[in-house]
Coordinates of N, CA and C in Angstrom, one line a residue:
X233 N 146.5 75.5 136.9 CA 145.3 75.2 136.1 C 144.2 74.8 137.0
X234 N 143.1 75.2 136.7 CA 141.6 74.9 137.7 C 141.2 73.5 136.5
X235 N 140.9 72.6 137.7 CA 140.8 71.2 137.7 C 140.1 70.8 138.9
X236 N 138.5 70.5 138.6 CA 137.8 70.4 139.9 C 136.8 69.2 139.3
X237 N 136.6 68.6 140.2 CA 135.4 67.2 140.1 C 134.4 67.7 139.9
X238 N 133.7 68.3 139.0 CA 132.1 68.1 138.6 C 131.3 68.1 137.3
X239 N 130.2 67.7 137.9 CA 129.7 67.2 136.6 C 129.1 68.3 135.6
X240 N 129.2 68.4 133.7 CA 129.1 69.5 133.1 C 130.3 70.1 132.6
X241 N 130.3 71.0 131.7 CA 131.4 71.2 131.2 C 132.8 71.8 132.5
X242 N 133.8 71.2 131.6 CA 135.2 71.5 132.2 C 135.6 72.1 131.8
X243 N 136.4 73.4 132.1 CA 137.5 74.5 131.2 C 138.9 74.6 132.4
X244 N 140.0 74.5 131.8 CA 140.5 74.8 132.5 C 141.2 76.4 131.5
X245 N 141.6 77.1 132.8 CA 142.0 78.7 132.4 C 143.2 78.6 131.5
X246 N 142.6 79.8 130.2 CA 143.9 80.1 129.3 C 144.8 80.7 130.0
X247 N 145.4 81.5 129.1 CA 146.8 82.5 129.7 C 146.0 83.6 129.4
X248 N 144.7 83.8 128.7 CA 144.3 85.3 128.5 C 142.8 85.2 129.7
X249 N 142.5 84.3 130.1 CA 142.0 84.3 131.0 C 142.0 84.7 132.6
X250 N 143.7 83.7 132.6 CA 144.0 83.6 133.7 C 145.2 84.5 134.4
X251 N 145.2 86.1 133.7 CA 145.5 86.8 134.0 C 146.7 87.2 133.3
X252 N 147.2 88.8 132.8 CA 148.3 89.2 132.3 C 147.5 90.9 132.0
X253 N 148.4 91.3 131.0 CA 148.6 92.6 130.6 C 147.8 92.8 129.9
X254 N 147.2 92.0 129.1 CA 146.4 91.7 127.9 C 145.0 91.7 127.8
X255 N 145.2 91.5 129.4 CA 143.6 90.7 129.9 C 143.0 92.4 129.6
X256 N 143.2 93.4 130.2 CA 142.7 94.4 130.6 C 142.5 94.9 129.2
X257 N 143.0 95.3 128.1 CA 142.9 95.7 126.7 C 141.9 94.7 125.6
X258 N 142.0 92.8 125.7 CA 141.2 92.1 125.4 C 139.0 92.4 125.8
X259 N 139.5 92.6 126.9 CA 138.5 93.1 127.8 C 137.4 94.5 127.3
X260 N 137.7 95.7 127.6 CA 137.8 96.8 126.8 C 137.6 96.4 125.6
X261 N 138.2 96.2 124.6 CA 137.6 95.7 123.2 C 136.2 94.8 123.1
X262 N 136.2 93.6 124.0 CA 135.3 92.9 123.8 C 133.8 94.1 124.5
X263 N 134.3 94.6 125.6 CA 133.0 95.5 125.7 C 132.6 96.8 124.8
X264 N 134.1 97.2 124.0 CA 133.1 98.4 123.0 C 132.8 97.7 122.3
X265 N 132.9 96.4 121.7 CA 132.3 95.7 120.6 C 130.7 95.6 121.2
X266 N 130.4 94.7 122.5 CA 129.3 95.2 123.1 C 128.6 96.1 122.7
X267 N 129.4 97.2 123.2 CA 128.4 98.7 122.9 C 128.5 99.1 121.5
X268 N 129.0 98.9 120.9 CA 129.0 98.9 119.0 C 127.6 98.4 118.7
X269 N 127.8 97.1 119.1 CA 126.6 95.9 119.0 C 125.0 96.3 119.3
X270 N 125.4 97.0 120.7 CA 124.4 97.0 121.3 C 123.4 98.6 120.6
X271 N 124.3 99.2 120.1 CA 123.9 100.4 119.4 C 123.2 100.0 118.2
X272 N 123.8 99.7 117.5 CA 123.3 98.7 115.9 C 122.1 98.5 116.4
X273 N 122.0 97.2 117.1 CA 120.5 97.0 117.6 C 119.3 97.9 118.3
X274 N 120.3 98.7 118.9 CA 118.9 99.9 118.9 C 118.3 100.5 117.8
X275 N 119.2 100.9 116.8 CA 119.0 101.5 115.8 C 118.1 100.8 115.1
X276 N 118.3 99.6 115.1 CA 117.7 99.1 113.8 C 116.2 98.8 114.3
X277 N 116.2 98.0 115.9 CA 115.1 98.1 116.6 C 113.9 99.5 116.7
X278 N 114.8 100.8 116.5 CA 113.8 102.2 116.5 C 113.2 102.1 114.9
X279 N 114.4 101.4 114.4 CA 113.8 101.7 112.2 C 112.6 100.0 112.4
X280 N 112.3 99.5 113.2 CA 111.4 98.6 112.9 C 110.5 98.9 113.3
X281 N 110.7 99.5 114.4 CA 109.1 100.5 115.5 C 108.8 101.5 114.3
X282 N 109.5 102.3 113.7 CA 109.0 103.4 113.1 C 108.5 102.8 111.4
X283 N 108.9 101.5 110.9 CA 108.3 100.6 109.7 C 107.1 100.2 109.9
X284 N 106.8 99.4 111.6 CA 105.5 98.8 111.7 C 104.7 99.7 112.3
X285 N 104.9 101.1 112.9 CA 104.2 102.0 112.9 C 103.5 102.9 111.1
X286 N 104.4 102.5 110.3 CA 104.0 103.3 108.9 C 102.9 102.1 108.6
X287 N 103.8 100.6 108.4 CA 102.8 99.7 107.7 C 101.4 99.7 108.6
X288 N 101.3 99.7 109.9 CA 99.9 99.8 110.3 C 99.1 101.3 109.6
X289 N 100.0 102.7 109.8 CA 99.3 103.7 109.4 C 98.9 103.1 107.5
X290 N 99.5 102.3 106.6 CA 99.5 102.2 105.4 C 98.2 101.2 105.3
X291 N 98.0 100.3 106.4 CA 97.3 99.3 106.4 C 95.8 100.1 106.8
X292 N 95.6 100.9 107.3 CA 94.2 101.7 107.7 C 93.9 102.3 106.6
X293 N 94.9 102.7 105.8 CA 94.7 103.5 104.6 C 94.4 102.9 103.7
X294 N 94.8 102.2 103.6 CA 94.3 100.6 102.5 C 92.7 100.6 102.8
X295 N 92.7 99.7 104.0 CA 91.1 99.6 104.2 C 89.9 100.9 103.9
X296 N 90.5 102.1 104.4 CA 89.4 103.5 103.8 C 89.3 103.4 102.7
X297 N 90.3 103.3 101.7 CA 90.3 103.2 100.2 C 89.2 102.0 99.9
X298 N 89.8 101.0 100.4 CA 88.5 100.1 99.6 C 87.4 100.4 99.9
X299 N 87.4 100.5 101.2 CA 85.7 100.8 101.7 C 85.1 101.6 100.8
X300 N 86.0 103.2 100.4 CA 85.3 104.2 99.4 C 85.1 103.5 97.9
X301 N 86.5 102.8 97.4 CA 85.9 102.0 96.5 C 84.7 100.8 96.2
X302 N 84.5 100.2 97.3 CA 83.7 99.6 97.6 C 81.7 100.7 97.5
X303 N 82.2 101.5 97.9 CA 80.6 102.6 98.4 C 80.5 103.0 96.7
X304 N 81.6 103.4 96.0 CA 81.5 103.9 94.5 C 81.1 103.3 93.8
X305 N 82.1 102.2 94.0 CA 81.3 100.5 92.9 C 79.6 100.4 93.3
X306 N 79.4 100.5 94.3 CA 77.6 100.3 94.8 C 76.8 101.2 94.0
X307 N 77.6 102.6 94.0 CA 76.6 103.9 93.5 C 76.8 103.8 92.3
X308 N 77.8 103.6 91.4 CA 77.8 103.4 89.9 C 77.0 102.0 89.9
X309 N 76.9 101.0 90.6 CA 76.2 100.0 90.0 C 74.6 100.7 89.9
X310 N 74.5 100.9 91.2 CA 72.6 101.6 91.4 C 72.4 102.7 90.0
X311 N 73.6 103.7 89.2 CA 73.5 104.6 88.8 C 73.0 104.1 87.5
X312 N 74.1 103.0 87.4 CA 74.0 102.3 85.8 C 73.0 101.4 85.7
X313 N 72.4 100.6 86.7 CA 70.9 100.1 86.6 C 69.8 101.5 86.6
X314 N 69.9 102.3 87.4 CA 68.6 103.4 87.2 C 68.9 103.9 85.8
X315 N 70.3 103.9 85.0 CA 69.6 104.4 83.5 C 69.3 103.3 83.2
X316 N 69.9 102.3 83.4 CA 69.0 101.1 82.3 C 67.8 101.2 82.4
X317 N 67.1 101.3 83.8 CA 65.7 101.1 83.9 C 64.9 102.3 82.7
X318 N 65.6 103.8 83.2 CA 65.2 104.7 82.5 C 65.1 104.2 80.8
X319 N 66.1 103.8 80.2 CA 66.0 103.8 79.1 C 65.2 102.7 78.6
X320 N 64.9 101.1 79.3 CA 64.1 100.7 79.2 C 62.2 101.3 79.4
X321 N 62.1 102.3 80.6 CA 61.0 102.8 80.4 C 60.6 103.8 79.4
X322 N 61.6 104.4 79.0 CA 61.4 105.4 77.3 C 61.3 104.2 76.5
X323 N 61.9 103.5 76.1 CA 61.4 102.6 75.5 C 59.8 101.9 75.3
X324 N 59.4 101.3 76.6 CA 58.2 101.1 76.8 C 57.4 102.3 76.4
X325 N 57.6 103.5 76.8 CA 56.6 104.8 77.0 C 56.5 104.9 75.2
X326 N 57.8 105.0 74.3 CA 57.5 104.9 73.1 C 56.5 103.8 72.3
X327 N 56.7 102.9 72.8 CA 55.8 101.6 72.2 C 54.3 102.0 72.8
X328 N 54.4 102.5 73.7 CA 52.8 102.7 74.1 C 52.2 103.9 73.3
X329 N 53.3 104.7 72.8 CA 52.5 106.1 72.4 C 52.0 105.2 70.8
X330 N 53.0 104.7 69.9 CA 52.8 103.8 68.9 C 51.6 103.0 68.8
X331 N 51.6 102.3 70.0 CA 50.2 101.4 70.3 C 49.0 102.2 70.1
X332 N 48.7 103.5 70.9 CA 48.0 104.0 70.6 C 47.5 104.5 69.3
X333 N 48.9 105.2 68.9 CA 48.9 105.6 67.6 C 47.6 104.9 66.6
X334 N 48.5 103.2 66.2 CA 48.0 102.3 65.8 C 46.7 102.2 66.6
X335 N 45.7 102.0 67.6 CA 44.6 102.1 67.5 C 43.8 103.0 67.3
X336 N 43.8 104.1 67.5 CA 43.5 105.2 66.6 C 43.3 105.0 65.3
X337 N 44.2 104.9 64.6 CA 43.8 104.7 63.1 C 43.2 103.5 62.8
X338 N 43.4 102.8 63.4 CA 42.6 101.3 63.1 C 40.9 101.4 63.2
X339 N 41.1 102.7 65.0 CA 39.3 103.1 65.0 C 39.1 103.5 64.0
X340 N 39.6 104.5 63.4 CA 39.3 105.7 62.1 C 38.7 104.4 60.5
X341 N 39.6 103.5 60.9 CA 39.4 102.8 59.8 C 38.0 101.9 59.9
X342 N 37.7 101.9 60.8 CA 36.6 101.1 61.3 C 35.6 101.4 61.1
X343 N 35.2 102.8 61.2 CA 34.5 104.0 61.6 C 34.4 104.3 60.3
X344 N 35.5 104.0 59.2 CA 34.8 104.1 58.0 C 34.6 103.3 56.9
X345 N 34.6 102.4 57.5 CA 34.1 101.0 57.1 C 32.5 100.5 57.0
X346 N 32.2 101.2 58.6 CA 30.9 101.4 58.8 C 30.1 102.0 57.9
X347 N 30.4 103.4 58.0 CA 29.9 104.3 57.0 C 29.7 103.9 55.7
X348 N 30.8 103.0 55.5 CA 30.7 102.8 53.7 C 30.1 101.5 53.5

């Protein structure tokens, strides 16, 4: 058994440590588990490159959409005020032809008021 003065952990050697038949097959296992391991984590590491490569492409696409929704909302807003405006100015344009209307006959009525 290894039994030495220093400071920090102490181990002294098992029987699968410290050599036999076992050691060599223990071993071997522990490193295809390794490479099992170490495979997993590639894989999963390539499916997280190829996720945050999508979410960035999904996240650009996001932004173009609003922007366009954003430009549409602007042009239906301008679209839907220029008819208001319009129908407000047919409006006015009617009341003025009316105004007229009405002074006109009011002259007419004046005019023969005079006369009479």
């Amino acid at each position: 058994a290894l039994n030495t003065k220093s400071k920090g952990h102490q181990r002294e050697l098992s029987e699968v440590s410290s050599g036999g038949s076992d050691d060599g097959s223990e071993v071997d296992r522990l490193l295809k588990r390794i490479s099992e391991m170490t495979e997993i984590l590639e894989v999963r590491e390539a499916g997280l490159i190829d996720l945050s490569r999508l979410n960035s492409d999904l996240q650009e696409s996001n932004n173009e959409l609003q922007r366009q929704l954003e430009s549409r909302l602007q042009k239906q807003d301008v679209s839907e005020i220029s008819e208001e405006f319009t129908q407000r100015l047919a409006a006015l344009e009617r009341k003025f032809q009316q105004a007229i209307r009405e002074k006109e006959v009011l002259r007419k009525q004046l005019e023969q008021a005079r006369v009479a």
